[in-house]
mmCIF file of C-alpha atoms in Angstrom:
data_model
loop_
_atom_site.group_PDB
_atom_site.id
_atom_site.type_symbol
_atom_site.label_atom_id
_atom_site.label_comp_id
_atom_site.label_asym_id
_atom_site.label_seq_id
_atom_site.Cartn_x
_atom_site.Cartn_y
_atom_site.Cartn_z
ATOM 1 C CA MET A 1 53.522 -116.876 55.045
ATOM 2 C CA GLY A 2 51.633 -118.992 52.534
ATOM 3 C CA GLN A 3 53.816 -117.863 49.619
ATOM 4 C CA ARG A 4 56.713 -120.056 48.567
ATOM 5 C CA ARG A 5 60.147 -118.540 48.931
ATOM 6 C CA THR A 6 63.119 -119.139 46.668
ATOM 7 C CA SER A 7 66.762 -118.529 47.380
ATOM 8 C CA PRO A 8 68.527 -115.800 45.413
ATOM 9 C CA PRO A 9 70.867 -116.999 42.651
ATOM 10 C CA GLY A 10 74.224 -118.117 43.976
ATOM 11 C CA THR A 11 73.004 -118.783 47.534
ATOM 12 C CA THR A 12 72.581 -122.080 49.324
ATOM 13 C CA SER A 13 68.979 -123.185 49.729
ATOM 14 C CA ARG A 14 67.657 -123.771 53.215
ATOM 15 C CA ARG A 15 66.838 -127.379 52.414
ATOM 16 C CA SER A 16 70.406 -128.125 51.376
ATOM 17 C CA PHE A 17 71.655 -127.520 54.908
ATOM 18 C CA LEU A 18 68.527 -128.147 56.961
ATOM 19 C CA LEU A 19 67.730 -131.601 55.625
ATOM 20 C CA ALA A 20 71.184 -132.923 56.210
ATOM 21 C CA VAL A 21 73.056 -135.823 57.677
ATOM 22 C CA GLY A 22 73.485 -136.025 61.413
ATOM 23 C CA ALA A 23 72.129 -133.434 63.841
ATOM 24 C CA GLY A 24 70.473 -132.903 67.032
ATOM 25 C CA ALA A 25 71.698 -132.391 70.523
ATOM 26 C CA VAL A 26 74.974 -130.614 70.940
ATOM 27 C CA GLY A 27 77.970 -132.833 70.330
ATOM 28 C CA THR A 28 75.900 -135.750 69.035
ATOM 29 C CA GLY A 29 75.983 -137.054 65.456
ATOM 30 C CA LEU A 30 72.924 -139.114 64.617
ATOM 31 C CA LEU A 31 73.614 -140.385 61.119
ATOM 32 C CA THR A 32 76.772 -141.153 59.201
ATOM 33 C CA GLU A 33 75.657 -141.675 55.628
ATOM 34 C CA ALA A 34 73.991 -139.419 53.093
ATOM 35 C CA VAL A 35 70.292 -139.769 52.381
ATOM 36 C CA PRO A 36 68.455 -139.115 49.102
ATOM 37 C CA ALA A 37 67.376 -135.614 48.134
ATOM 38 C CA PHE A 38 63.717 -134.711 47.677
ATOM 39 C CA ALA A 39 62.128 -136.715 44.884
ATOM 40 C CA ASP A 40 58.726 -136.874 43.225
ATOM 41 C CA SER A 41 58.136 -140.413 44.407
ATOM 42 C CA GLU A 42 58.256 -141.603 48.018
ATOM 43 C CA SER A 43 59.333 -145.022 49.245
ATOM 44 C CA PRO A 44 56.550 -147.628 49.298
ATOM 45 C CA GLY A 45 54.077 -146.999 52.081
ATOM 46 C CA LEU A 46 55.544 -143.694 53.282
ATOM 47 C CA THR A 47 53.904 -140.754 51.559
ATOM 48 C CA ARG A 48 55.435 -137.340 51.000
ATOM 49 C CA GLY A 49 53.005 -136.031 53.611
ATOM 50 C CA ASP A 50 54.081 -138.627 56.179
ATOM 51 C CA ALA A 51 57.711 -137.632 55.698
ATOM 52 C CA ALA A 52 56.883 -133.922 55.962
ATOM 53 C CA ILE A 53 55.001 -134.437 59.233
ATOM 54 C CA LEU A 54 57.847 -136.475 60.707
ATOM 55 C CA ARG A 55 60.408 -133.854 59.659
ATOM 56 C CA PHE A 56 58.406 -131.080 61.299
ATOM 57 C CA LEU A 57 58.064 -133.105 64.500
ATOM 58 C CA ALA A 58 61.801 -133.856 64.482
ATOM 59 C CA ALA A 59 62.503 -130.117 64.213
ATOM 60 C CA ALA A 60 60.057 -129.342 67.026
ATOM 61 C CA GLU A 61 61.662 -131.968 69.248
ATOM 62 C CA ILE A 62 65.157 -130.606 68.486
ATOM 63 C CA LEU A 63 64.002 -127.166 69.613
ATOM 64 C CA GLU A 64 62.366 -128.603 72.732
ATOM 65 C CA THR A 65 65.542 -130.511 73.544
ATOM 66 C CA ASP A 66 67.638 -127.364 73.242
ATOM 67 C CA ALA A 67 65.391 -125.541 75.725
ATOM 68 C CA TRP A 68 65.252 -128.438 78.156
ATOM 69 C CA GLN A 69 69.046 -128.895 78.029
ATOM 70 C CA GLN A 70 69.451 -125.324 79.251
ATOM 71 C CA TYR A 71 67.001 -125.914 82.087
ATOM 72 C CA ASN A 72 68.771 -129.141 83.016
ATOM 73 C CA GLU A 73 72.258 -127.604 83.023
ATOM 74 C CA LEU A 74 71.235 -125.216 85.804
ATOM 75 C CA GLY A 75 68.241 -126.784 87.517
ATOM 76 C CA GLY A 76 68.225 -130.493 86.724
ATOM 77 C CA ILE A 77 70.542 -133.453 87.198
ATOM 78 C CA GLN A 78 73.698 -133.626 85.122
ATOM 79 C CA ASP A 79 74.808 -137.194 84.409
ATOM 80 C CA ALA A 80 75.694 -139.581 81.586
ATOM 81 C CA GLU A 81 72.044 -139.651 80.450
ATOM 82 C CA VAL A 82 71.785 -135.852 80.176
ATOM 83 C CA PRO A 83 75.321 -134.441 80.172
ATOM 84 C CA GLY A 84 76.306 -130.784 80.210
ATOM 85 C CA GLY A 85 76.531 -128.082 82.835
ATOM 86 C CA THR A 86 77.255 -128.358 86.533
ATOM 87 C CA GLY A 87 74.074 -126.959 88.094
ATOM 88 C CA SER A 88 73.193 -123.862 90.087
ATOM 89 C CA ALA A 89 72.415 -124.667 93.722
ATOM 90 C CA THR A 90 70.464 -121.435 94.294
ATOM 91 C CA TYR A 91 68.310 -121.821 91.174
ATOM 92 C CA ARG A 92 67.739 -125.499 91.925
ATOM 93 C CA ALA A 93 66.610 -124.648 95.466
ATOM 94 C CA ALA A 94 64.108 -122.137 94.073
ATOM 95 C CA LEU A 95 62.730 -124.776 91.684
ATOM 96 C CA GLU A 96 62.435 -127.226 94.575
ATOM 97 C CA VAL A 97 59.999 -124.814 96.249
ATOM 98 C CA LEU A 98 57.566 -125.947 93.528
ATOM 99 C CA ASP A 99 58.402 -129.606 94.203
ATOM 100 C CA SER A 100 61.376 -131.318 95.824
ATOM 101 C CA ASP A 101 61.661 -133.663 92.828
ATOM 102 C CA MET A 102 61.941 -130.876 90.240
ATOM 103 C CA PRO A 103 65.584 -131.637 89.295
ATOM 104 C CA GLN A 104 64.710 -135.254 88.531
ATOM 105 C CA TYR A 105 61.628 -134.273 86.539
ATOM 106 C CA ILE A 106 63.626 -131.741 84.502
ATOM 107 C CA HIS A 107 66.301 -134.355 83.826
ATOM 108 C CA ASP A 108 63.776 -136.954 82.689
ATOM 109 C CA ASN A 109 61.852 -134.530 80.486
ATOM 110 C CA THR A 110 65.122 -133.520 78.818
ATOM 111 C CA GLU A 111 66.089 -137.114 78.137
ATOM 112 C CA ASP A 112 62.633 -137.876 76.734
ATOM 113 C CA GLU A 113 62.821 -135.020 74.223
ATOM 114 C CA PHE A 114 66.283 -136.108 73.120
ATOM 115 C CA THR A 115 65.020 -139.636 72.418
ATOM 116 C CA HIS A 116 62.037 -138.304 70.481
ATOM 117 C CA PHE A 117 63.995 -136.421 67.833
ATOM 118 C CA THR A 118 66.767 -139.017 67.563
ATOM 119 C CA PHE A 119 64.178 -141.731 67.002
ATOM 120 C CA ILE A 120 62.214 -139.754 64.404
ATOM 121 C CA ASN A 121 65.378 -138.827 62.508
ATOM 122 C CA ALA A 122 66.583 -142.435 62.596
ATOM 123 C CA TYR A 123 63.205 -143.629 61.323
ATOM 124 C CA LEU A 124 63.275 -141.134 58.465
ATOM 125 C CA ALA A 125 66.773 -142.272 57.533
ATOM 126 C CA SER A 126 65.684 -145.918 57.580
ATOM 127 C CA LYS A 127 63.091 -145.024 54.946
ATOM 128 C CA GLY A 128 65.613 -143.158 52.801
ATOM 129 C CA LYS A 129 64.205 -139.764 53.747
ATOM 130 C CA GLU A 130 65.954 -136.545 54.655
ATOM 131 C CA THR A 131 66.571 -136.004 58.323
ATOM 132 C CA VAL A 132 66.519 -132.655 60.106
ATOM 133 C CA SER A 133 69.409 -130.652 61.504
ATOM 134 C CA LEU A 134 69.187 -127.160 62.950
ATOM 135 C CA ASP A 135 72.828 -127.009 64.021
ATOM 136 C CA ARG A 136 73.583 -124.075 61.705
ATOM 137 C CA PHE A 137 71.273 -121.946 63.843
ATOM 138 C CA ARG A 138 73.011 -122.572 67.164
ATOM 139 C CA THR A 139 73.917 -118.903 67.426
ATOM 140 C CA LEU A 140 72.037 -117.635 70.492
ATOM 141 C CA PRO A 141 74.045 -116.976 73.685
ATOM 142 C CA SER A 142 74.110 -119.158 76.768
ATOM 143 C CA SER A 143 73.343 -117.972 80.267
ATOM 144 C CA LYS A 144 76.408 -116.530 81.973
ATOM 145 C CA ALA A 145 75.350 -118.008 85.328
ATOM 146 C CA SER A 146 77.781 -120.436 86.931
ATOM 147 C CA GLY A 147 76.842 -123.980 85.930
ATOM 148 C CA ALA A 148 75.753 -123.303 82.346
ATOM 149 C CA GLN A 149 77.721 -124.487 79.353
ATOM 150 C CA GLN A 150 79.029 -121.749 77.092
ATOM 151 C CA MET A 151 77.899 -122.708 73.614
ATOM 152 C CA GLY A 152 75.565 -121.673 70.829
ATOM 153 C CA ARG A 153 71.849 -122.232 71.494
ATOM 154 C CA LEU A 154 68.751 -122.556 69.320
ATOM 155 C CA THR A 155 66.362 -121.158 71.912
ATOM 156 C CA ASN A 156 66.304 -118.157 74.206
ATOM 157 C CA LEU A 157 65.115 -118.757 77.785
ATOM 158 C CA MET A 158 66.129 -115.320 79.026
ATOM 159 C CA GLN A 159 63.413 -113.159 77.403
ATOM 160 C CA LEU A 160 60.245 -115.217 77.714
ATOM 161 C CA THR A 161 56.697 -113.977 77.209
ATOM 162 C CA VAL A 162 54.741 -116.889 78.637
ATOM 163 C CA ASP A 163 51.128 -117.499 77.614
ATOM 164 C CA THR A 164 49.449 -119.049 80.677
ATOM 165 C CA SER A 165 45.961 -119.337 79.152
ATOM 166 C CA TRP A 166 46.486 -123.119 79.028
ATOM 167 C CA TRP A 167 45.706 -123.034 82.762
ATOM 168 C CA THR A 168 42.127 -121.784 82.342
ATOM 169 C CA ARG A 169 41.614 -123.555 79.002
ATOM 170 C CA TYR A 170 41.930 -126.967 80.655
ATOM 171 C CA ARG A 171 39.643 -125.920 83.530
ATOM 172 C CA SER A 172 36.812 -124.546 81.421
ATOM 173 C CA ARG A 173 33.668 -126.685 81.125
ATOM 174 C CA THR A 174 31.989 -124.528 78.471
ATOM 175 C CA GLN A 175 34.715 -123.497 76.015
ATOM 176 C CA ASN A 176 37.167 -125.102 73.613
ATOM 177 C CA PRO A 177 39.827 -123.342 71.478
ATOM 178 C CA ASP A 178 38.705 -125.470 68.510
ATOM 179 C CA PHE A 179 35.502 -123.381 68.583
ATOM 180 C CA GLY A 180 37.463 -120.122 68.558
ATOM 181 C CA ASP A 181 37.167 -119.543 72.303
ATOM 182 C CA THR A 182 39.838 -117.588 74.174
ATOM 183 C CA PHE A 183 40.848 -117.885 77.810
ATOM 184 C CA PRO A 184 42.149 -115.603 80.589
ATOM 185 C CA GLN A 185 45.763 -115.739 81.762
ATOM 186 C CA ALA A 186 46.652 -117.427 85.056
ATOM 187 C CA VAL A 187 49.642 -115.083 85.440
ATOM 188 C CA PRO A 188 48.769 -111.970 83.406
ATOM 189 C CA GLY A 189 52.145 -110.334 83.977
ATOM 190 C CA LEU A 190 54.032 -113.135 82.207
ATOM 191 C CA LYS A 191 52.191 -112.306 78.967
ATOM 192 C CA GLN A 192 53.106 -108.619 79.167
ATOM 193 C CA GLY A 193 56.894 -108.552 79.260
ATOM 194 C CA LYS A 194 60.161 -110.399 78.704
ATOM 195 C CA PHE A 195 61.251 -112.478 81.681
ATOM 196 C CA PRO A 196 64.033 -115.003 82.314
ATOM 197 C CA GLY A 197 63.223 -118.655 82.961
ATOM 198 C CA ILE A 198 66.844 -119.303 83.945
ATOM 199 C CA PRO A 199 69.291 -116.987 85.718
ATOM 200 C CA ARG A 200 71.022 -114.852 83.093
ATOM 201 C CA SER A 201 74.094 -114.466 85.281
ATOM 202 C CA ASP A 202 74.984 -114.947 88.935
ATOM 203 C CA ALA A 203 73.543 -111.476 89.560
ATOM 204 C CA ASP A 204 70.081 -113.050 89.118
ATOM 205 C CA LEU A 205 70.613 -115.355 92.101
ATOM 206 C CA SER A 206 69.477 -112.610 94.496
ATOM 207 C CA PRO A 207 67.422 -111.134 96.043
ATOM 208 C CA PRO A 208 65.475 -114.263 97.064
ATOM 209 C CA ASP A 209 62.142 -113.171 95.554
ATOM 210 C CA HIS A 210 63.860 -112.463 92.232
ATOM 211 C CA ILE A 211 65.382 -115.924 91.804
ATOM 212 C CA GLN A 212 62.098 -117.430 93.022
ATOM 213 C CA ALA A 213 60.244 -115.434 90.353
ATOM 214 C CA ILE A 214 62.626 -116.885 87.755
ATOM 215 C CA ALA A 215 61.886 -120.401 89.039
ATOM 216 C CA ASN A 216 58.140 -119.651 89.009
ATOM 217 C CA THR A 217 58.460 -118.448 85.410
ATOM 218 C CA ALA A 218 60.205 -121.691 84.515
ATOM 219 C CA GLY A 219 57.445 -123.710 86.180
ATOM 220 C CA PHE A 220 54.738 -122.099 84.070
ATOM 221 C CA HIS A 221 56.940 -122.224 80.963
ATOM 222 C CA PHE A 222 57.504 -125.966 81.378
ATOM 223 C CA ALA A 223 53.757 -126.558 81.144
ATOM 224 C CA PHE A 224 53.396 -124.105 78.229
ATOM 225 C CA ILE A 225 55.962 -126.074 76.200
ATOM 226 C CA GLU A 226 54.442 -129.467 76.906
ATOM 227 C CA GLN A 227 50.785 -128.526 76.384
ATOM 228 C CA GLY A 228 51.795 -127.579 72.852
ATOM 229 C CA GLY A 229 53.173 -131.044 72.163
ATOM 230 C CA THR A 230 50.134 -132.559 73.836
ATOM 231 C CA SER A 231 47.918 -131.020 71.130
ATOM 232 C CA LEU A 232 50.358 -131.175 68.214
ATOM 233 C CA TYR A 233 50.673 -134.951 67.979
ATOM 234 C CA PRO A 234 46.943 -135.810 67.827
ATOM 235 C CA SER A 235 46.355 -132.867 65.491
ATOM 236 C CA LEU A 236 48.941 -134.072 62.972
ATOM 237 C CA ALA A 237 48.073 -137.761 63.462
ATOM 238 C CA GLN A 238 44.815 -137.059 61.638
ATOM 239 C CA ARG A 239 46.830 -136.333 58.475
ATOM 240 C CA VAL A 240 49.171 -139.340 58.279
ATOM 241 C CA THR A 241 48.723 -142.326 55.971
ATOM 242 C CA HIS A 242 51.128 -145.112 56.911
ATOM 243 C CA PRO A 243 49.977 -147.161 59.961
ATOM 244 C CA GLU A 244 53.515 -147.204 61.317
ATOM 245 C CA VAL A 245 53.772 -143.406 61.181
ATOM 246 C CA LEU A 246 50.414 -143.205 62.947
ATOM 247 C CA ARG A 247 51.781 -145.570 65.589
ATOM 248 C CA ILE A 248 54.803 -143.289 66.090
ATOM 249 C CA LEU A 249 52.631 -140.219 66.645
ATOM 250 C CA LEU A 250 50.199 -142.069 68.904
ATOM 251 C CA SER A 251 53.086 -143.467 70.950
ATOM 252 C CA ILE A 252 55.141 -140.274 71.384
ATOM 253 C CA GLY A 253 52.218 -137.875 71.779
ATOM 254 C CA PRO A 254 50.926 -139.284 75.079
ATOM 255 C CA THR A 255 54.355 -138.840 76.682
ATOM 256 C CA GLU A 256 54.021 -135.103 75.995
ATOM 257 C CA THR A 257 50.685 -135.250 77.824
ATOM 258 C CA MET A 258 52.357 -136.989 80.777
ATOM 259 C CA HIS A 259 54.904 -134.171 80.851
ATOM 260 C CA PHE A 260 52.185 -131.523 80.733
ATOM 261 C CA GLN A 261 50.210 -133.119 83.552
ATOM 262 C CA THR A 262 53.321 -133.155 85.736
ATOM 263 C CA TRP A 263 54.236 -129.526 85.042
ATOM 264 C CA GLN A 264 50.683 -128.258 85.423
ATOM 265 C CA ASP A 265 50.641 -129.732 88.916
ATOM 266 C CA LYS A 266 54.005 -128.199 89.832
ATOM 267 C CA ALA A 267 53.152 -124.749 88.437
ATOM 268 C CA GLY A 268 50.273 -124.623 90.888
ATOM 269 C CA ASN A 269 52.836 -124.705 93.720
ATOM 270 C CA ALA A 270 54.539 -121.497 92.593
ATOM 271 C CA PRO A 271 54.438 -119.190 95.638
ATOM 272 C CA PRO A 272 52.631 -115.844 95.260
ATOM 273 C CA LEU A 273 55.146 -112.994 95.138
ATOM 274 C CA THR A 274 56.187 -109.799 93.404
ATOM 275 C CA ASP A 275 59.615 -109.712 91.792
ATOM 276 C CA PRO A 276 61.328 -106.680 93.366
ATOM 277 C CA THR A 277 63.516 -106.127 90.287
ATOM 278 C CA ASN A 278 60.815 -105.833 87.608
ATOM 279 C CA GLY A 279 57.400 -105.870 89.304
ATOM 280 C CA LEU A 280 56.292 -109.236 87.875
ATOM 281 C CA VAL A 281 53.417 -110.517 90.031
ATOM 282 C CA PHE A 282 52.652 -114.177 90.652
ATOM 283 C CA PRO A 283 49.140 -114.109 92.156
ATOM 284 C CA ASP A 284 47.509 -116.444 94.644
ATOM 285 C CA LEU A 285 45.426 -118.414 92.153
ATOM 286 C CA ASN A 286 43.119 -119.694 94.898
ATOM 287 C CA SER A 287 42.034 -116.242 96.119
ATOM 288 C CA PRO A 288 40.061 -113.310 94.608
ATOM 289 C CA PRO A 289 40.176 -111.897 92.019
ATOM 290 C CA PHE A 290 41.258 -115.369 90.914
ATOM 291 C CA GLY A 291 39.977 -118.547 92.590
ATOM 292 C CA GLY A 292 37.042 -120.717 91.574
ATOM 293 C CA GLU A 293 37.103 -123.658 89.204
ATOM 294 C CA ASP A 294 38.902 -121.774 86.425
ATOM 295 C CA PHE A 295 41.966 -121.064 88.591
ATOM 296 C CA GLU A 296 42.014 -123.497 91.523
ATOM 297 C CA THR A 297 45.451 -125.109 91.782
ATOM 298 C CA SER A 298 44.210 -128.546 92.872
ATOM 299 C CA LEU A 299 42.184 -129.041 89.670
ATOM 300 C CA ILE A 300 44.811 -130.571 87.378
ATOM 301 C CA MET A 301 42.652 -133.059 85.450
ATOM 302 C CA PRO A 302 41.142 -131.736 82.182
ATOM 303 C CA GLU A 303 37.569 -130.679 82.891
ATOM 304 C CA PRO A 304 34.924 -131.991 80.449
ATOM 305 C CA THR A 305 34.098 -129.483 77.736
ATOM 306 C CA ILE A 306 32.412 -129.166 74.342
ATOM 307 C CA PHE A 307 33.820 -131.345 71.565
ATOM 308 C CA LEU A 308 33.090 -131.655 67.812
ATOM 309 C CA ASP A 309 29.636 -130.066 68.124
ATOM 310 C CA ARG A 310 27.811 -128.279 70.916
ATOM 311 C CA LYS A 311 24.893 -130.701 70.503
ATOM 312 C CA PHE A 312 26.979 -133.490 72.051
ATOM 313 C CA PRO A 313 27.482 -133.985 75.789
ATOM 314 C CA VAL A 314 30.668 -132.487 77.223
ATOM 315 C CA CYS A 315 33.711 -134.732 77.206
ATOM 316 C CA SER A 316 37.136 -134.602 78.882
ATOM 317 C CA ILE A 317 39.614 -134.160 76.021
ATOM 318 C CA ILE A 318 42.956 -132.810 74.868
ATOM 319 C CA ARG A 319 42.402 -129.322 73.478
ATOM 320 C CA PRO A 320 42.900 -128.099 70.813
ATOM 321 C CA THR A 321 43.016 -130.978 68.314
ATOM 322 C CA GLN A 322 41.809 -129.137 65.199
ATOM 323 C CA THR A 323 44.184 -130.344 62.491
ATOM 324 C CA SER A 324 43.994 -127.395 60.068
ATOM 325 C CA GLY A 325 47.115 -125.251 60.427
ATOM 326 C CA ALA A 326 48.309 -127.200 63.477
ATOM 327 C CA ALA A 327 52.020 -127.092 62.634
ATOM 328 C CA MET A 328 52.076 -123.389 61.798
ATOM 329 C CA GLY A 329 50.033 -122.712 64.901
ATOM 330 C CA ALA A 330 52.726 -124.387 66.985
ATOM 331 C CA VAL A 331 55.441 -122.298 65.309
ATOM 332 C CA ASN A 332 53.494 -119.093 65.898
ATOM 333 C CA ALA A 333 52.889 -119.936 69.561
ATOM 334 C CA LEU A 334 56.556 -120.679 70.227
ATOM 335 C CA THR A 335 57.585 -117.517 68.396
ATOM 336 C CA ALA A 336 55.169 -115.370 70.423
ATOM 337 C CA ASN A 337 56.591 -117.038 73.532
ATOM 338 C CA GLY A 338 59.938 -115.376 72.803
ATOM 339 C CA LEU A 339 61.711 -118.709 72.548
ATOM 340 C CA PHE A 340 63.393 -117.653 69.303
ATOM 341 C CA ARG A 341 64.269 -114.037 70.137
ATOM 342 C CA GLY A 342 67.542 -113.228 68.401
ATOM 343 C CA GLN A 343 67.227 -115.876 65.684
ATOM 344 C CA SER A 344 67.811 -115.016 62.025
ATOM 345 C CA ALA A 345 65.209 -114.466 59.334
ATOM 346 C CA GLU A 346 66.545 -117.592 57.653
ATOM 347 C CA PHE A 347 65.826 -119.642 60.769
ATOM 348 C CA PHE A 348 62.199 -118.501 60.728
ATOM 349 C CA GLY A 349 61.995 -119.221 56.995
ATOM 350 C CA VAL A 350 63.205 -122.788 57.540
ATOM 351 C CA LEU A 351 60.763 -123.348 60.375
ATOM 352 C CA HIS A 352 57.874 -121.950 58.320
ATOM 353 C CA ASP A 353 58.779 -124.160 55.349
ATOM 354 C CA LEU A 354 58.727 -127.260 57.552
ATOM 355 C CA ALA A 355 55.395 -126.247 59.102
ATOM 356 C CA GLU A 356 53.808 -125.472 55.723
ATOM 357 C CA ALA A 357 54.862 -128.865 54.379
ATOM 358 C CA ALA A 358 53.434 -130.653 57.427
ATOM 359 C CA ASP A 359 50.158 -128.724 57.242
ATOM 360 C CA ALA A 360 49.864 -129.510 53.532
ATOM 361 C CA ALA A 361 49.978 -133.264 54.229
ATOM 362 C CA ARG A 362 46.766 -135.167 53.543
ATOM 363 C CA HIS A 363 45.789 -138.740 54.237
ATOM 364 C CA GLY A 364 46.832 -140.801 51.249
ATOM 365 C CA ARG A 365 49.443 -138.381 49.885
#
């Protein structure tokens, strides 16, 4: 993964189509004029590292937007702000078991992610830097459920392996992933299989406990996505140079935290059940063998924990914020989540190149 890759003679390099004009949400062109190719010198004030970090974040936000658009088409609110799809009443009702405002929250989260990548790409273009497009990789299938658009996707929400250790990580008072600590799963079954977060077809709309399990999966997946962004922005902010780029990361990052806090609260409302079609169990997190401070659903504020050095008093913090390998860590987590199942080797190569460039950034260069 650390080795540089080169394209075979006669092929098109990944950069030539990835760092291209325009891009982003389906049907939306962001830019209309060409931008300079990679050069040895950067524009005044914006280092090569700053540009690499912004490009990686733009790519991450494009991928987030693609996932959230699929959730919104079936379970959110379809309007001029977030167009596409016509909704699924049965799926939406199952999501509303977690909270009656779920469709509005899904809609607003989707719109936020769209604005994040369009802003970052526009900022890069204003500095004469390459912007990011992943449109070539919109090859994954859509859900066949009524209400979903039929179009190529970047992400796969129908075979998810959801890591729910974020639940116990934010409740622990003695451990921090920056110290190498690991954490138990809130929903162990979600980490052991491939489960849909949206109905794959109208056949998934019944029996009732099956569609509710899909909605529960979505609820925990929402928080998984947003806790990643919550850590990614402060981790990469430690590597930027230009004050304006730092301002961008410090302004967008906290909105990811607001998203995470919302979804963590809603995931705690997922009703205990066993999916009759596949045996997936959603436990009662407030009862044995769960329960206690590490699992209690009403504890949604980050508990104080160790930070920087164990000699210091505990502190309530975002975790992790270790900057080394932060971008590649995000790519690996999303890949393990199953979000990219079905994507090409070239897609993964592009994503790894962007992550490696962001992780190589250093303050001042």
